[in-house]
Amino acid sequence: MMDEHENDTVFLIDDDPSVRDSLTLLLSLKGIRTQPFATAESFIETYRPEWHGCVLTDLRMPGMTGLELQAALRERRIEVPVVVLTAHGDVATARAALKNGAFDFLEKPIDDAMLLDVLRNALRVDRERRGAVAARAATDRRLERLTQREREILALVAAGHQNREIAAQLGISSRTVEVHKARIMEKLECHSLAELLQVNRAH
Amino acid sequence: MPQWWRVGAAYVGLYLLLDWASYVEPLPHTSITPWNPNTGVVMALLLARGVHWAPVVALSIFVGELLTDAGPPPWPVLALTSLYLAGVYACAAWSLRRRNLMAPIETPAAAAWFAGVVGLASGIAAAGYVGILVGAGELKPEDTAASIARYWIGEFSGIIALTPVLLLRVGRGFHWEETLRNARAFVLPALGILVGLGFAFALAAARDVRLFYPLFVPVTWIALRYGVPGAMISVSLVQAALVAALELTPGSIPLFDVQFPLLALGITALFLGALASQRDVALRQVRDQDAVLQRSLRFAAAGQLASALTHELNQPMTALLSYVRAAEVMTEPPASADARLVETLHKAGKEALRAAAVLRRLREFYRGEGARLEPTDPLAVCTRVAGALQERMRRGSVEFELRAREGVPRVMVDRTQLEIVIHNLLTNSLDALDALPPQRAQSRRIEIAAETDGANVLIAVDDSGPGVAASLTERLFEPFVTSKANGMGLGLSLSRTLLRHQGGDLYCEPSRLGGARFVVRLATRVTAQTNL
């Protein structure tokens, strides 16, 4: 049952204390960490970049509404998936929320099965997104370790040139090219030429 | 065709009865009498049932003269006059029917056409009739002019008095059931008619023609108060009473002496009655319009109530359902629970879902059709709504002014919804003025001003009421917030919702008149925000 990743959290934003309390209880019983907020403002203020998970927010709230929250998140480049709840089943507002990039919307009162489905999907999407970001950051770090000459050689390898051609172009021996390639593989933590090309392309 | 026979029999019966009853003081050897209500029956039949009844009319005139005249002319002459009279009145009826004037008379224009055509027709009828009798040697040539005049006025006056009354049965203009239901309304006109009858008999007894003029008083009063129906019924009764009184009182003035005032009385009553009827119809239309507006307002308010209710109830429903589901999770293994508890929680969850479905249906029922945007003249809408509230403004002695800068363009809105909004704002202002203390009563003022603002039109409703309380300004547009003792607090919330769905808006600011100023913003084009 505890299939969720430990640090994934649902940030629940609703002005109604009973809704916050009951949903937090239900979600935590289903093994999903939940952090309730009474207002969208308090979520924005306390948000920290290392938090991950998804937002589950009511649309109609006094103060900042769900739609305004979406705009505020976009403005701050916070790329967390947002699931909106509509208490009044207002299709037009829900459509606006989706247009603003909401992950999904649910009509209140919500049944648990659908809610859990949507939230697990949202958490998975967030995880994948963060995974991709982390992988790219790691690659960037590794590429930084290469010397100028190694970068030149990597570019020529990626362009599909043979060792001999590279050696002729750079005015060095094939043997030296071979040594450089081995160093590049080592620094980029690659085990095959194919892997090396993939890392380079990802960059 | 039983209907056909009934109409025919009723007509012939009424015609012969009136012909016989009104056969008083005839010129010798003719049926020239001072008052011919029977011709009124002729016109009513031809107008209401169609010109093809002319043969029946000719026959009834022929039989009538044979039966009632003391010394009738020879039958060929009689046949000729009967055919002639029927022909003339059929032509008159045909020309009135072509102008759709066979319905009860309700406007001065209709009264004018009716009186004009009937006056002309009875003149032609009189000239021809007297001409035939003179030609046949029944009348002396030197009497021609006087005979024509007498016959003309007698016919004219009979038609004016009786035809409108008989026509009432045809159309929908007069509501018999409605009138009968408020029987108390009959007391005053009945008194008026009695006074009229009293004057009629007094005139006969006193042998003083000047006593005729007081007869105008009750008749004009009834005409102004009860329109054409009241006017013409009273005229017929008073005319009949006068004829009877003069006839039954020995040695009284000759009926021909009051023939002309009798016609004047009939025409006066007809025109006054038509004016009053027109006014009543206009008033009824205004009232109906207001009723339609009130109905759609109520429906929209109910929708807003349903929406607000759904929102308020959905929150506890969501919590309830989640608690139940959480409790169900708690009863799952490895925790052990009574099987009945598991089942009960399951049932509770199902009931919560059912309640939620009911709420959703309630909301959908009242949502109805969406707004229908069409190019609308905002000033026309304001004028219409203000017209519907005119009566209330007058009662509250409110000064109202509608001001517009030149060339306010049309806006894209749902006309009915805009009417609802303006109606809401105006009634709010009127309520606010009602709440003013009496010492500030002299400054009761409401202004509507329209102006163009870029691609928008702004309509501002200003009033000189107490303004919006500071404690309310923040939450003024939320549902269930109101300053009125018997208000629901839905009007402004509803109005703003309606406008925002159409790309417009509603906001409030202090007015330079001292009260509140509500501004309606309307878009002249359909934009991306519309219906969002």
XYZ file of C-alpha atoms in Angstrom:
735
model
C 0.000 0.000 0.000
C 2.841 2.369 0.780
C 3.681 2.698 -2.885
C 4.198 6.442 -2.739
C 7.621 7.948 -2.608
C 8.403 9.188 0.807
C 8.775 12.887 0.158
C 5.877 13.267 -2.293
C 3.321 15.533 -0.700
C -0.148 16.690 -1.685
C -0.457 20.395 -0.816
C -4.137 20.719 -0.021
C -5.519 24.293 -0.208
C -9.130 24.814 0.894
C -10.778 27.488 2.993
C -13.102 24.985 4.676
C -11.485 23.418 7.797
C -13.661 20.285 7.646
C -12.728 19.654 4.030
C -9.032 20.088 4.917
C -9.274 17.820 7.931
C -11.250 15.029 6.266
C -9.209 14.936 3.070
C -5.919 15.002 5.012
C -7.148 12.076 7.090
C -8.323 10.073 4.091
C -5.200 10.712 2.015
C -2.793 9.914 4.830
C -4.701 6.674 5.498
C -4.194 5.874 1.827
C -0.469 6.510 2.329
C -0.222 9.944 0.731
C 1.520 12.658 2.697
C -0.714 15.699 2.859
C 0.073 19.245 3.905
C -3.064 21.422 4.351
C -3.198 25.206 3.808
C -6.181 27.441 4.579
C -5.360 29.998 1.893
C -3.509 30.082 -1.396
C -1.450 33.010 -0.069
C -0.073 30.994 2.850
C 0.984 28.218 0.462
C 2.793 30.648 -1.850
C 4.520 32.312 1.092
C 5.790 29.139 2.721
C 6.654 27.280 -0.477
C 10.258 26.048 -0.740
C 11.891 24.838 -3.941
C 12.858 21.492 -2.422
C 9.200 20.590 -1.818
C 7.795 18.153 -4.286
C 4.400 16.684 -4.961
C 1.264 18.303 -6.291
C -1.280 20.978 -5.341
C -4.929 20.108 -4.707
C -6.837 23.405 -4.502
C -10.383 24.673 -4.272
C -11.295 27.162 -7.005
C -13.676 29.415 -5.122
C -12.020 30.877 -2.053
C -12.101 34.231 -0.352
C -8.860 36.033 -1.068
C -6.745 34.414 -3.749
C -8.822 32.072 -5.872
C -7.669 28.868 -7.502
C -7.236 30.587 -10.860
C -5.174 33.372 -9.269
C -3.026 30.772 -7.505
C -2.240 29.181 -10.875
C -1.158 32.558 -12.238
C 0.992 33.242 -9.155
C 2.716 29.851 -9.463
C 3.438 30.440 -13.124
C 4.854 33.860 -12.360
C 7.250 32.342 -9.801
C 8.183 29.491 -12.172
C 6.945 26.907 -9.695
C 6.195 23.926 -11.924
C 4.126 21.854 -9.536
C 1.078 20.035 -11.017
C -2.181 21.651 -9.896
C -5.390 19.638 -9.452
C -8.424 21.908 -8.953
C -11.591 21.181 -7.037
C -14.830 22.871 -8.069
C -17.468 22.964 -5.401
C -20.105 24.440 -7.669
C -19.481 22.305 -10.730
C -18.926 25.391 -12.801
C -17.833 23.985 -16.126
C -16.715 27.388 -17.424
C -14.346 27.987 -14.488
C -13.019 24.437 -14.690
C -12.322 24.966 -18.382
C -10.482 28.182 -17.565
C -8.402 26.318 -14.970
C -7.447 23.664 -17.522
C -6.564 26.351 -20.046
C -4.299 27.859 -17.381
C -2.451 24.545 -17.288
C -4.198 22.708 -14.484
C -3.330 19.010 -14.373
C -6.958 17.943 -13.896
C -10.174 19.036 -12.197
C -12.535 17.229 -9.863
C -16.069 18.135 -8.895
C -16.966 18.252 -5.222
C -18.026 16.149 -3.468
C -15.359 13.766 -4.757
C -15.299 10.045 -4.332
C -12.017 8.593 -3.105
C -11.250 6.295 -6.045
C -11.166 9.065 -8.610
C -9.362 11.436 -6.252
C -6.605 8.898 -5.538
C -6.211 8.090 -9.247
C -5.802 11.720 -10.190
C -3.458 12.525 -7.301
C -1.224 9.492 -7.944
C -0.993 10.482 -11.602
C -0.121 14.025 -10.655
C 2.549 12.857 -8.214
C 4.021 10.520 -10.842
C 4.164 13.311 -13.403
C 5.899 15.537 -10.882
C 8.401 12.787 -10.071
C 9.170 12.221 -13.735
C 9.555 15.901 -14.314
C 11.907 16.242 -11.372
C 13.820 13.122 -12.502
C 14.383 14.630 -15.923
C 15.528 17.898 -14.384
C 17.932 16.101 -12.037
C 19.375 13.985 -14.865
C 20.024 17.034 -16.964
C 21.689 18.811 -14.046
C 23.998 15.808 -13.502
C 24.945 15.699 -17.177
C 25.671 19.408 -17.106
C 27.958 18.919 -14.124
C 29.829 16.103 -15.855
C 30.268 17.965 -19.110
C 31.831 20.800 -17.173
C 34.691 18.481 -16.133
C 35.880 18.104 -19.783
C 38.869 20.076 -21.030
C 38.695 22.245 -24.128
C 40.427 19.600 -26.282
C 38.120 16.860 -24.946
C 35.054 18.925 -25.860
C 36.355 19.369 -29.401
C 36.883 15.648 -29.717
C 33.423 14.892 -28.261
C 31.828 17.203 -30.798
C 33.683 15.472 -33.668
C 32.794 12.016 -32.349
C 29.160 13.089 -32.056
C 29.316 14.365 -35.660
C 30.180 10.771 -36.656
C 33.895 11.119 -37.535
C 36.334 8.204 -37.304
C 39.388 8.353 -35.025
C 41.665 8.716 -38.053
C 39.756 11.682 -39.429
C 39.676 13.390 -36.028
C 43.451 12.831 -35.642
C 44.092 14.345 -39.065
C 41.839 17.328 -38.384
C 43.354 18.155 -35.023
C 46.901 17.304 -36.073
C 47.395 14.623 -33.413
C 47.894 10.864 -33.568
C 45.030 8.348 -33.582
C 46.490 6.927 -30.448
C 46.081 10.273 -28.653
C 42.478 10.508 -29.855
C 41.910 7.063 -28.427
C 43.311 8.144 -25.035
C 41.156 11.297 -25.027
C 38.039 9.261 -25.800
C 38.749 6.937 -22.899
C 39.136 9.970 -20.571
C 35.849 11.450 -21.866
C 34.022 8.141 -21.257
C 35.424 8.055 -17.773
C 34.492 11.663 -16.929
C 30.968 11.344 -18.308
C 30.515 8.001 -16.582
C 29.615 6.263 -19.853
C 30.335 2.634 -20.638
C 29.778 2.580 -24.409
C 29.941 4.867 -27.405
C 26.144 4.739 -27.699
C 25.745 5.965 -24.120
C 28.202 8.750 -24.778
C 26.254 9.933 -27.776
C 23.034 9.864 -25.789
C 24.476 12.053 -23.028
C 25.776 14.491 -25.589
C 22.393 14.645 -27.318
C 20.593 15.135 -24.026
C 22.733 18.161 -23.588
C -75.595 24.910 -38.510
C -77.153 25.530 -35.093
C -74.782 28.463 -34.422
C -75.934 30.113 -37.636
C -79.567 29.733 -36.691
C -79.019 31.015 -33.185
C -77.322 34.175 -34.435
C -80.051 34.735 -37.006
C -82.888 34.178 -34.556
C -81.291 36.368 -31.887
C -80.743 39.107 -34.428
C -84.260 39.073 -35.857
C -85.803 38.904 -32.389
C -83.740 41.807 -31.035
C -84.264 43.839 -34.187
C -88.040 43.484 -34.205
C -88.266 44.147 -30.468
C -86.237 47.361 -30.664
C -87.998 48.440 -33.839
C -91.329 48.021 -32.137
C -90.226 49.624 -28.880
C -88.640 52.632 -30.531
C -91.562 53.261 -32.853
C -92.528 56.512 -31.154
C -93.527 59.854 -32.589
C -93.114 58.749 -36.220
C -93.595 61.147 -39.080
C -96.871 60.217 -40.681
C -96.724 57.302 -43.193
C -93.036 56.616 -42.555
C -90.875 54.843 -40.068
C -88.945 58.061 -39.464
C -88.648 58.057 -35.690
C -86.310 60.157 -33.535
C -84.219 57.239 -32.246
C -83.467 53.953 -34.054
C -81.596 51.516 -31.822
C -82.653 48.711 -34.179
C -80.190 50.060 -36.759
C -77.497 49.615 -34.106
C -78.332 45.909 -34.117
C -78.042 45.875 -37.929
C -74.549 47.377 -37.844
C -73.446 45.059 -35.045
C -74.537 41.971 -37.009
C -72.898 43.100 -40.254
C -69.676 44.099 -38.479
C -69.341 41.078 -36.241
C -70.638 38.338 -38.527
C -69.869 39.645 -41.988
C -71.455 41.502 -44.891
C -73.058 38.298 -46.248
C -75.769 38.752 -43.633
C -77.130 41.717 -45.669
C -80.101 39.702 -47.132
C -81.229 38.794 -43.621
C -80.920 42.463 -42.685
C -83.043 43.541 -45.692
C -85.679 40.963 -44.806
C -85.794 42.041 -41.159
C -86.187 45.718 -42.107
C -89.018 44.776 -44.475
C -90.831 42.671 -41.876
C -90.193 45.233 -39.163
C -91.788 48.062 -41.086
C -94.752 45.896 -42.077
C -95.360 44.912 -38.467
C -94.699 48.168 -36.614
C -95.688 50.974 -38.951
C -99.138 52.326 -38.341
C -99.692 52.994 -42.030
C -96.949 51.271 -43.995
C -96.269 52.290 -47.611
C -97.167 49.770 -50.368
C -94.959 46.692 -50.276
C -92.917 47.354 -53.459
C -91.817 50.716 -51.973
C -91.115 48.962 -48.685
C -89.064 46.286 -50.431
C -87.069 48.936 -52.249
C -86.284 50.933 -49.081
C -85.377 47.747 -47.188
C -82.938 46.622 -49.877
C -81.485 50.136 -50.098
C -80.915 50.494 -46.358
C -79.415 47.008 -46.058
C -77.112 47.787 -48.996
C -75.872 51.087 -47.532
C -75.138 49.590 -44.097
C -73.477 46.563 -45.651
C -71.138 48.923 -47.502
C -70.400 50.779 -44.266
C -69.701 47.514 -42.423
C -67.509 46.297 -45.290
C -65.336 49.408 -45.187
C -64.987 49.211 -41.384
C -64.131 45.502 -41.521
C -61.451 46.245 -44.087
C -59.781 48.379 -41.421
C -60.185 45.602 -38.845
C -62.639 47.674 -36.866
C -65.079 44.838 -36.140
C -63.477 44.344 -32.719
C -64.587 46.294 -29.654
C -63.516 49.917 -29.881
C -60.528 50.609 -27.658
C -58.745 53.605 -29.148
C -59.798 57.137 -30.133
C -58.633 56.385 -33.691
C -61.012 53.427 -33.912
C -63.794 55.553 -32.434
C -63.148 58.262 -35.022
C -63.281 55.792 -37.922
C -66.407 54.217 -36.528
C -68.213 57.524 -35.953
C -67.090 58.898 -39.312
C -68.141 55.905 -41.410
C -71.403 55.441 -39.524
C -72.216 59.164 -39.754
C -71.652 59.162 -43.499
C -73.546 55.906 -44.052
C -76.563 56.989 -42.023
C -76.625 60.275 -43.968
C -76.624 58.429 -47.294
C -79.228 56.016 -45.945
C -81.455 58.877 -44.795
C -81.178 60.767 -48.105
C -81.979 57.683 -50.181
C -84.778 56.502 -47.930
C -86.511 59.905 -47.888
C -85.891 60.247 -51.624
C -87.637 56.942 -52.354
C -90.603 57.875 -50.147
C -90.927 61.330 -51.765
C -90.674 59.733 -55.203
C -93.390 57.243 -54.275
C -95.588 60.082 -53.067
C -95.544 58.969 -49.451
C -93.876 62.185 -48.258
C -94.497 65.751 -49.288
C -91.528 67.209 -51.223
C -91.422 70.285 -48.967
C -90.699 68.016 -45.946
C -87.661 66.418 -47.614
C -84.882 68.335 -45.839
C -86.385 68.091 -42.363
C -87.163 64.373 -42.831
C -83.654 63.585 -43.971
C -82.179 65.423 -40.961
C -84.448 63.659 -38.487
C -83.963 60.218 -39.952
C -80.188 60.737 -40.197
C -79.785 61.774 -36.578
C -82.100 58.993 -35.370
C -80.131 56.323 -37.236
C -76.721 57.762 -36.321
C -77.589 58.054 -32.671
C -79.031 54.520 -32.533
C -75.905 52.994 -34.084
C -73.470 55.001 -31.921
C -75.247 53.954 -28.744
C -75.943 50.297 -29.398
C -73.388 48.872 -31.837
C -70.326 49.267 -29.561
C -72.228 47.578 -26.726
C -73.204 44.631 -28.926
C -69.678 44.368 -30.338
C -68.302 43.764 -26.850
C -69.499 40.191 -27.103
C -67.267 39.601 -30.102
C -63.771 40.395 -29.008
C -61.517 39.816 -26.077
C -61.375 43.460 -25.087
C -63.930 43.186 -22.337
C -63.561 40.589 -19.637
C -67.039 39.692 -18.495
C -65.876 37.127 -15.934
C -63.358 39.521 -14.463
C -65.960 42.256 -14.228
C -68.535 39.958 -12.679
C -66.035 38.768 -10.089
C -65.647 42.272 -8.649
C -69.367 42.884 -8.476
C -68.753 45.766 -6.084
C -67.338 47.733 -8.982
C -70.863 47.747 -10.419
C -72.363 49.744 -7.583
C -70.975 53.133 -8.594
C -71.778 52.966 -12.320
C -75.238 51.659 -11.457
C -75.729 54.693 -9.207
C -74.498 56.903 -12.030
C -76.985 55.394 -14.441
C -79.781 55.828 -11.900
C -78.900 59.516 -11.579
C -78.990 59.698 -15.380
C -82.392 58.044 -15.516
C -83.616 60.439 -12.837
C -82.535 63.409 -14.964
C -84.241 61.849 -17.981
C -87.569 61.611 -16.211
C -87.124 65.025 -14.598
C -86.543 66.440 -18.075
C -89.753 64.858 -19.271
C -91.733 66.046 -16.274
C -90.334 69.594 -16.262
C -90.667 69.931 -20.048
C -87.388 71.812 -20.053
C -84.849 70.884 -22.727
C -82.095 72.572 -20.734
C -82.373 69.756 -18.223
C -80.828 67.535 -20.867
C -77.303 68.792 -20.200
C -76.895 67.374 -16.664
C -77.236 63.959 -18.365
C -73.661 64.414 -19.611
C -72.313 64.307 -16.062
C -72.958 60.668 -15.100
C -72.307 59.437 -18.630
C -68.920 61.162 -19.011
C -67.904 60.069 -15.534
C -68.730 56.439 -16.299
C -66.975 56.707 -19.669
C -63.754 57.961 -18.098
C -63.886 55.419 -15.316
C -64.999 52.300 -17.203
C -63.973 52.886 -20.817
C -66.027 52.058 -23.894
C -68.070 49.241 -22.312
C -69.277 51.370 -19.401
C -69.770 54.424 -21.583
C -71.886 52.782 -24.230
C -73.984 50.702 -21.842
C -74.842 53.835 -19.873
C -75.563 55.809 -23.046
C -77.945 53.114 -24.327
C -79.744 52.929 -21.012
C -80.027 56.706 -20.621
C -81.202 57.127 -24.208
C -83.807 54.398 -23.806
C -84.958 55.915 -20.521
C -85.232 59.364 -22.057
C -87.270 58.078 -24.975
C -89.527 56.148 -22.608
C -89.898 59.113 -20.236
C -90.793 61.562 -22.978
C -93.183 59.073 -24.555
C -94.914 58.103 -21.317
C -95.224 61.615 -19.883
C -98.312 63.187 -21.415
C -97.734 66.586 -22.942
C -93.959 66.618 -22.601
C -91.595 68.127 -25.156
C -91.400 66.340 -28.520
C -88.650 63.784 -28.776
C -87.311 65.360 -31.969
C -86.266 68.373 -29.878
C -83.744 66.332 -27.908
C -82.672 64.192 -30.863
C -79.534 66.190 -31.535
C -78.305 66.393 -27.910
C -78.916 62.642 -27.725
C -76.504 62.075 -30.626
C -73.981 64.467 -29.086
C -74.183 62.526 -25.827
C -73.530 59.245 -27.656
C -70.509 60.556 -29.605
C -69.014 62.263 -26.542
C -69.314 59.094 -24.487
C -67.825 56.995 -27.299
C -64.711 59.173 -27.598
C -64.189 59.584 -23.866
C -64.673 55.846 -23.389
C -62.176 55.071 -26.154
C -59.608 57.379 -24.530
C -60.112 55.686 -21.180
C -59.952 52.220 -22.756
C -56.712 53.093 -24.497
C -55.244 54.286 -21.212
C -56.389 51.080 -19.468
C -54.874 48.878 -22.178
C -51.565 50.767 -21.927
C -51.572 50.426 -18.147
C -52.360 46.730 -18.394
C -49.472 46.252 -20.841
C -47.056 47.982 -18.481
C -48.296 45.823 -15.621
C -47.977 42.631 -17.701
C -44.454 43.560 -18.744
C -43.533 44.127 -15.143
C -45.041 40.772 -14.207
C -42.983 38.983 -16.890
C -39.850 40.702 -15.656
C -40.645 39.804 -12.057
C -41.127 36.180 -13.045
C -37.799 35.880 -14.832
C -36.213 37.750 -11.947
C -37.619 35.232 -9.494
C -36.427 32.347 -11.639
C -32.948 33.798 -11.908
C -32.903 34.451 -8.169
C -33.926 30.862 -7.519
C -31.088 29.737 -9.773
C -28.655 31.884 -7.865
C -30.018 30.500 -4.614
C -29.598 26.945 -5.891
C -26.041 27.697 -6.979
C -25.117 29.304 -3.668
C -26.798 26.477 -1.763
C -24.953 23.851 -3.771
C -21.659 25.572 -3.045
C -22.356 25.899 0.669
C -23.596 22.316 0.988
C -20.923 20.776 -1.204
C -18.235 21.646 1.347
C -19.776 19.677 4.239
C -20.765 16.944 1.777
C -17.146 16.628 0.651
C -15.976 16.447 4.250
C -18.680 13.949 5.154
C -17.865 11.647 2.265
C -14.128 11.810 2.988
C -14.650 11.046 6.678
C -16.795 8.044 5.763
C -14.204 6.770 3.301
C -11.467 7.298 5.890
C -13.495 5.334 8.428
C -13.898 2.552 5.857
C -10.116 2.448 5.398
C -9.738 2.167 9.176
C -11.925 -0.931 9.234
C -9.836 -2.707 6.593
C -7.522 -5.521 7.708
C -5.266 -5.742 9.642
C -7.561 -3.680 11.868
C -10.526 -5.797 12.755
C -14.084 -4.521 12.793
C -17.623 -5.686 13.106
C -18.954 -6.650 9.660
C -22.020 -4.520 10.365
C -19.846 -1.439 10.860
C -18.185 -2.012 7.482
C -21.555 -2.319 5.793
C -22.984 0.702 7.603
C -20.080 2.889 6.567
C -20.519 1.730 2.990
C -24.196 2.678 3.104
C -23.401 6.057 4.635
C -21.015 6.749 1.764
C -23.697 5.845 -0.771
C -26.208 8.200 0.838
C -23.718 11.058 0.821
C -23.191 10.524 -2.908
C -26.947 10.486 -3.461
C -27.375 13.810 -1.664
C -24.608 15.264 -3.804
C -26.406 14.100 -6.953
C -29.609 15.829 -5.811
C -27.729 19.090 -5.335
C -26.205 18.815 -8.770
C -29.586 18.232 -10.413
C -31.076 21.191 -8.559
C -28.345 23.428 -9.887
C -28.662 22.120 -13.417
C -32.416 22.667 -13.393
C -32.034 26.348 -12.624
C -29.055 26.936 -14.862
C -31.367 26.817 -17.872
C -30.251 28.202 -21.180
C -27.106 30.254 -21.325
C -27.113 33.918 -22.151
C -28.227 34.777 -25.671
C -26.049 37.655 -26.788
C -27.552 40.023 -29.306
C -26.928 43.649 -30.262
C -29.052 45.614 -27.811
C -29.713 49.291 -27.302
C -28.917 49.763 -23.591
C -30.947 52.974 -23.387
C -34.060 51.254 -24.720
C -33.695 48.621 -22.001
C -33.305 51.310 -19.306
C -36.339 53.188 -20.625
C -38.441 50.037 -20.640
C -37.504 49.025 -17.111
C -37.960 52.569 -15.797
C -41.377 52.557 -17.471
C -42.327 49.412 -15.600
C -41.350 51.076 -12.317
C -42.965 54.412 -13.169
C -45.911 53.820 -10.885
C -43.669 53.107 -7.907
C -41.546 56.172 -8.576
C -44.637 58.331 -8.753
C -45.934 56.911 -5.462
C -42.633 57.576 -3.760
C -42.406 61.038 -5.433
C -39.020 60.149 -6.863
C -37.456 62.382 -9.487
C -36.079 60.197 -12.234
C -33.783 61.200 -15.051
C -32.251 59.183 -17.873
C -29.233 60.963 -19.347
C -27.171 59.779 -22.295
C -24.230 61.205 -24.138
C -24.697 61.366 -27.892
C -24.563 58.079 -29.754
C -24.310 55.344 -27.146
C -23.608 52.250 -29.290
C -25.402 48.940 -29.087
C -23.937 46.348 -26.729
C -23.703 42.561 -26.996
C -25.818 41.268 -24.126
C -28.762 39.071 -23.325
C -31.583 41.585 -23.319
C -33.671 39.864 -20.633
C -30.697 39.489 -18.338
C -29.779 43.144 -18.760
C -33.383 44.010 -17.918
C -33.089 41.905 -14.780
C -29.911 43.734 -13.778
C -31.311 47.230 -14.405
C -34.561 46.300 -12.669
C -32.545 45.074 -9.709
C -30.498 48.243 -9.468
C -33.528 50.512 -9.820
C -35.535 48.655 -7.178
C -32.500 48.740 -4.885
C -32.347 52.513 -5.346
C -36.089 52.831 -4.736
C -35.773 50.714 -1.573
C -32.889 52.916 -0.458
C -34.980 56.054 -0.993
C -37.837 54.487 0.969
C -35.415 54.060 3.850
C -34.686 57.807 3.937
C -35.986 59.665 6.991
C -38.946 61.944 6.176
C -36.985 65.180 6.719
C -34.798 64.311 3.717
C -37.834 63.486 1.658
C -37.423 66.485 -0.639
C -34.278 65.051 -2.275
C -35.495 61.752 -3.676
C -33.656 61.386 -6.920
C -32.505 58.578 -9.206
C -30.380 59.149 -12.285
C -29.326 56.752 -14.993
C -26.460 57.928 -17.181
C -24.945 56.066 -20.115
C -21.599 56.777 -21.704
C -19.088 55.129 -24.001
C -15.726 54.026 -22.619
C -13.483 52.518 -25.290
C -15.033 49.231 -26.387
C -17.422 49.365 -23.432
C -20.596 51.157 -22.475
C -20.970 52.241 -18.860
C -24.450 52.600 -17.396
C -24.447 54.251 -13.993
C -27.434 54.219 -11.647
C -27.129 56.980 -9.034
C -29.471 57.590 -6.127
C -29.748 60.077 -3.305
C -30.429 57.377 -0.715
C -28.381 56.642 2.396
C -25.628 54.859 0.393
C -23.982 51.530 1.167
C -23.022 50.909 4.794
C -19.254 50.651 5.314
C -19.719 47.222 6.909
C -21.298 45.961 3.689
C -19.052 47.407 0.980
C -16.544 44.541 1.113
C -19.081 41.757 0.805
C -21.797 43.570 -1.138
C -21.695 41.190 -4.102
C -21.611 37.953 -2.125
C -24.802 35.908 -1.970
C -27.002 36.261 1.146
C -25.496 39.623 2.095
C -28.250 42.203 2.430
C -29.225 45.320 4.320
C -32.928 44.757 3.761
C -35.167 43.233 6.396
C -36.992 41.092 3.856
C -34.277 40.741 1.210
C -32.556 37.517 0.227
C -29.273 39.207 -0.615
C -29.194 37.670 -4.069
C -29.919 40.624 -6.368
C -26.435 42.117 -6.661
C -24.669 38.785 -6.579
C -26.967 37.540 -9.324
C -26.573 40.720 -11.363
C -22.799 40.589 -11.217
C -22.779 36.902 -12.165
C -25.069 37.522 -15.140
C -22.947 40.434 -16.376
C -19.603 38.690 -15.906
C -20.844 35.744 -17.937
C -21.348 38.192 -20.786
C -17.969 39.880 -20.571
C -19.354 42.768 -18.506
C -19.118 43.724 -14.862
C -20.915 45.484 -12.024
C -19.299 47.592 -9.333
C -20.286 50.082 -6.703
C -18.953 53.510 -5.769
C -20.216 56.495 -3.777
C -22.579 58.739 -5.726
C -22.326 62.505 -6.073
C -26.063 62.486 -5.273
C -25.133 61.325 -1.778
C -26.242 57.712 -2.075
C -24.898 54.717 -3.950
C -23.745 54.564 -7.556
C -23.764 51.228 -9.324
C -21.966 51.018 -12.633
C -22.804 48.379 -15.217
C -20.040 47.778 -17.721
C -21.157 46.217 -20.996
C -19.029 45.122 -23.924
C -19.908 46.334 -27.405
C -18.225 43.282 -28.935
C -18.036 39.628 -28.032
C -14.522 39.151 -26.624
C -12.421 36.214 -25.486
C -13.483 36.728 -21.860
C -17.117 36.382 -22.757
C -18.703 33.291 -21.243
C -15.454 32.278 -19.573
